[in-house]
XYZ file of C-alpha atoms in Angstrom:
188
model
C 131.809 21.133 -155.969
C 131.299 23.512 -153.107
C 130.865 22.133 -149.608
C 128.501 23.756 -147.136
C 131.248 24.408 -144.583
C 133.173 26.655 -146.918
C 132.790 30.344 -146.112
C 130.579 32.295 -148.493
C 132.420 34.369 -151.047
C 132.980 37.987 -150.055
C 132.794 39.719 -146.692
C 130.222 38.659 -144.097
C 127.813 41.502 -143.296
C 127.921 42.508 -139.649
C 124.946 43.837 -137.731
C 125.334 46.496 -135.112
C 124.462 45.499 -131.584
C 121.661 47.477 -129.992
C 122.881 50.183 -127.670
C 122.700 49.574 -123.954
C 119.396 50.285 -122.279
C 119.222 53.672 -120.574
C 119.428 53.764 -116.781
C 116.443 54.735 -114.706
C 117.982 58.135 -113.946
C 118.528 58.734 -117.671
C 114.918 57.812 -118.421
C 113.631 60.247 -115.807
C 115.858 62.992 -117.176
C 114.646 62.292 -120.719
C 111.019 62.121 -119.608
C 111.038 65.750 -118.497
C 111.342 66.728 -122.169
C 109.716 63.608 -123.657
C 106.966 62.387 -121.264
C 106.507 59.113 -123.165
C 109.958 58.017 -121.887
C 108.354 57.524 -118.456
C 106.547 54.474 -119.870
C 109.777 52.466 -119.725
C 110.083 53.226 -115.990
C 106.533 52.043 -115.462
C 107.276 48.844 -117.390
C 110.409 48.196 -115.310
C 108.983 48.857 -111.856
C 105.187 48.463 -111.907
C 105.258 44.817 -110.810
C 107.528 45.505 -107.809
C 105.469 48.521 -106.712
C 102.208 46.604 -107.139
C 103.561 43.595 -105.229
C 104.676 45.841 -102.340
C 101.319 47.632 -102.241
C 99.375 44.389 -102.600
C 101.019 42.984 -99.516
C 100.266 46.161 -97.588
C 96.715 47.005 -98.663
C 95.360 44.029 -100.612
C 92.698 44.892 -103.173
C 93.565 48.601 -103.095
C 96.935 47.852 -104.708
C 95.744 48.598 -108.255
C 94.433 52.026 -107.332
C 97.387 52.917 -105.122
C 99.911 51.753 -107.723
C 98.233 54.004 -110.274
C 98.301 56.864 -107.799
C 101.974 56.159 -107.051
C 102.997 56.356 -110.701
C 100.878 59.442 -111.289
C 102.628 61.208 -108.396
C 106.028 59.974 -109.633
C 105.259 61.287 -113.120
C 104.268 64.680 -111.757
C 107.371 64.852 -109.541
C 109.875 63.387 -111.989
C 111.697 66.705 -112.440
C 112.430 66.771 -108.685
C 113.932 63.245 -108.661
C 117.362 63.123 -107.028
C 119.489 60.528 -108.814
C 121.055 59.223 -105.581
C 119.986 55.715 -106.555
C 121.010 53.860 -109.676
C 117.474 52.497 -109.788
C 114.252 54.378 -109.253
C 112.641 51.543 -107.266
C 113.459 52.952 -103.792
C 112.088 56.345 -104.879
C 108.887 54.736 -106.160
C 108.474 52.628 -103.027
C 108.879 55.791 -100.964
C 106.068 57.423 -102.919
C 104.000 54.260 -102.506
C 104.622 54.329 -98.745
C 103.409 57.926 -98.571
C 100.331 57.008 -100.601
C 99.650 54.197 -98.129
C 99.766 56.730 -95.288
C 96.690 58.268 -96.840
C 95.016 54.888 -96.618
C 96.321 53.742 -93.225
C 92.944 53.153 -91.656
C 92.147 50.652 -94.383
C 95.507 48.978 -93.895
C 95.054 48.765 -90.103
C 91.561 47.296 -90.535
C 92.931 44.728 -92.984
C 95.568 43.512 -90.523
C 93.005 43.308 -87.714
C 90.623 41.349 -89.942
C 93.402 38.957 -90.955
C 94.350 38.505 -87.287
C 90.726 37.628 -86.445
C 90.461 35.302 -89.446
C 93.443 33.266 -88.229
C 91.171 31.188 -86.011
C 88.695 30.385 -88.780
C 89.096 27.401 -91.125
C 90.546 28.364 -94.476
C 88.754 27.731 -97.767
C 91.038 26.792 -100.645
C 90.325 27.804 -104.207
C 90.313 25.068 -106.835
C 92.513 27.161 -109.116
C 96.243 26.550 -108.501
C 96.956 30.060 -109.828
C 95.611 31.384 -106.511
C 98.349 29.559 -104.568
C 100.599 32.628 -104.337
C 97.734 34.790 -103.093
C 96.805 32.118 -100.564
C 100.403 31.880 -99.329
C 100.580 35.672 -98.955
C 97.336 35.652 -96.981
C 98.586 32.829 -94.758
C 101.778 34.776 -94.090
C 99.721 37.672 -92.736
C 97.459 35.647 -90.521
C 97.346 35.493 -86.797
C 100.056 36.989 -84.655
C 101.902 38.589 -87.573
C 98.856 40.530 -88.735
C 98.087 41.599 -85.171
C 101.671 42.703 -84.622
C 101.704 44.715 -87.859
C 98.449 46.448 -86.911
C 99.875 47.358 -83.503
C 103.072 48.947 -84.856
C 103.440 52.681 -85.196
C 103.216 53.616 -88.870
C 106.850 54.774 -89.111
C 108.108 51.477 -87.640
C 105.754 49.464 -89.884
C 106.944 51.409 -92.949
C 110.596 50.633 -92.225
C 109.846 46.964 -91.569
C 107.730 46.479 -94.694
C 110.184 48.330 -96.934
C 112.839 45.896 -95.697
C 110.737 42.733 -95.804
C 108.429 43.285 -98.771
C 110.226 46.057 -100.642
C 113.560 44.222 -100.354
C 115.431 47.492 -99.770
C 118.723 47.968 -97.938
C 118.949 50.057 -94.769
C 120.520 52.848 -96.814
C 117.725 52.780 -99.393
C 115.082 52.771 -96.641
C 116.797 55.783 -95.068
C 116.688 57.599 -98.419
C 113.025 56.675 -98.960
C 111.936 57.820 -95.500
C 114.363 60.764 -95.468
C 115.915 59.741 -92.152
C 119.445 58.718 -91.101
C 120.433 55.033 -91.341
C 120.647 54.895 -87.538
C 116.975 55.870 -87.320
C 116.104 53.050 -89.704
C 118.000 50.624 -87.457
C 116.129 51.935 -84.400
C 112.762 51.630 -86.105
C 113.513 48.104 -87.252
C 114.673 47.163 -83.760
C 111.413 48.484 -82.266
C 109.388 46.686 -84.914
């Protein structure tokens, strides 16, 4: 009688482990010859880019995220692999796209500053809680202060706070020395 804990007769077949996922820099390099490889970069970074843009420009985030990835796709051959990840590069492109829409951004901050004194209406759907918390974070003095900042100081501050980038990554994104980033953050 054979017991179930006995090893099966013969060798146990082994399965190969999947190879490691390619780095962002490798995907960009591959995408110059095989454009469909860029899809993996989009999948990895779209949420972070959209979140950053959503906090900066609200409802325009969908359009600006699309524009950001379109520009990144067109410029992928010029990417400098100074970063292990592509996220700082993409957030830099997103920041430049926002510059084209700064008036809208400034108006949004002013509107949020004015709305701080008005009673807030809460949605019945708990899924809107995150959006409501983001809106509350921008209200009042913060929104007014962001609207009053010079764009270069606001960019550095928001890349740090909402883009979660290091000083070095912000310097690379804005193409300025790290000391300039520190100065801009100090002013902001």
